[in-house]
C-alpha angles and dihedrals in degrees: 000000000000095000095047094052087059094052089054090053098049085050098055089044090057088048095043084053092051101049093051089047087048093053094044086058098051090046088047089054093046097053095038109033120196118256102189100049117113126192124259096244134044109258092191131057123238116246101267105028124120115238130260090254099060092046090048081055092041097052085045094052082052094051102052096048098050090052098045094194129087122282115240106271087224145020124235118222123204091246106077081202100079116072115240114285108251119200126210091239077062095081103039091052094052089051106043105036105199113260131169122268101255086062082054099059099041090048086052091049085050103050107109104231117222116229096275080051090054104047089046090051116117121226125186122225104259089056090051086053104049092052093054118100111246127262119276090230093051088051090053092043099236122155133220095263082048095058096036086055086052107044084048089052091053093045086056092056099047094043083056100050090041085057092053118094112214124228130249083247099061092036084063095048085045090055087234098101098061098183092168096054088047094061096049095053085048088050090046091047094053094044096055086047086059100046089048089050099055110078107222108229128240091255092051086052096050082045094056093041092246106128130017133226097265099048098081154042132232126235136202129180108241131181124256104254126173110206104170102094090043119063106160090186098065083062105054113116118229092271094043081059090042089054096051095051095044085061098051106048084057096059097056085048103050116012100022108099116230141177113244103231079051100060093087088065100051109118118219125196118239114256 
């Protein structure tokens, strides 16, 4: 027993050494890296080298190929508690089962198009051709110099009637020759000539409240009398003058209305 305790304490010494060497190394590295270290595999790719991904699908295709059978649709795993592992290759697999190329074309004849798929659809010329009806003509049986004497036949008649002039008569069963409407719109015109012509008096405006009092100026026809050269009054004799005055001073007595608190105001020439 003795012998063995001391084995077991040897032991955890030596462990104990270990340990504390191992952890003076990794601090050593931690505080002095290492500058001339290089990793084991390449990060970056050579110039010229395909990439990982085309070798991995390249080594799949091989694969494939070389097995001729189909690859499991799933891995097992030991635990019976995780569901089988499903790729993503799985589906389309399942959906699309391979077939040759010329099952390929003829599923592709027989896949009935919707109606986007049918107006994109491209069809060649002689298709096009061949699903057209046949020409009129060709059912007939008419030839090129048969249509040609037709279609010359047809120009003549309607140059001719072109050329024809048709009569007043025609044009008004036709509706185009409208006489009726032609005399109203003669008898509309003249009136309206008539009405523009007459000048409307002053009193026919005032009537129709169309001017007012104030908007206008009344004007009467005179003679042209030149009255420079004759002043009769530069000839009347003193009674002539007393006369006058004598009048007038009547007048504004007798016939001239006033006011009665006016009067006062009224100026009389002296006799």
């Amino acid at each position: 027993f003795p012998s063995r305790l001391g084995r077991i304490l040897s032991n955890g010494k030596n462990d104990e050494a270990g340990r504390s060497t191992a952890t003076t190394d990794l601090q050593r590295d931690i505080q002095e890296p290492n500058l001339a270290a290089r990793p084991e595999k390449p990060v970056l790719r050579k110039p010229g080298q395909p990439s990982r991904l085309r070798i991995r699908q390249k080594q799949l295709s091989g694969s494939r190929s070389d097995s001729g059978g189909e690859l499991p649709t799933h891995l097992t795993d030991d635990s019976d508690s995780d569901n089988p592992i499903e790729y993503r290759d799985d589906v389309h697999l399942r959906s699309a089962p391979s077939t040759s190329k010329y099952d390929d074309d003829d599923d592709d004849e027989d896949v009935p198009m919707g109606g986007l798929a049918s107006k994109v659809f491209r069809k060649d010329t002689l298709a096009l051709r061949l699903d057209a009806p046949p020409c009129k003509d060709d059912i007939n049986g008419q030839t090129a110099d048969d249509r040609r004497a037709l279609m010359h036949n047809a120009s003549i008649k309607l140059a001719r009637k072109l050329s024809e002039r048709p009569t007043a008569e025609e044009l008004e069963d036709r509706n185009i020759l409208k006489i009726a409407a032609r005399k109203t719109m003669e008898e509309k015109r003249k009136l309206l000539l008539r009405k523009l012509s007459f000048r409307p008096t002053i009193a026919q405006l005032k009537e129709q409240q169309i001017i007012q009092f104030n908007d206008y100026v009344e004007v009467t026809q005179a003679q042209a009398y030149d009255r420079k050269a004759d002043k009769p009054w530069t000839r009347l004799t003193s009674t002539d003058k007393a006369l006058i005055r004598k009048e007038l001073n009547d007048f504004k007595a007798t016939e001239m209305d006033v006011h009665e608190e006016s009067r006062i105001f009224t100026r009389f020439h002296r006799p």
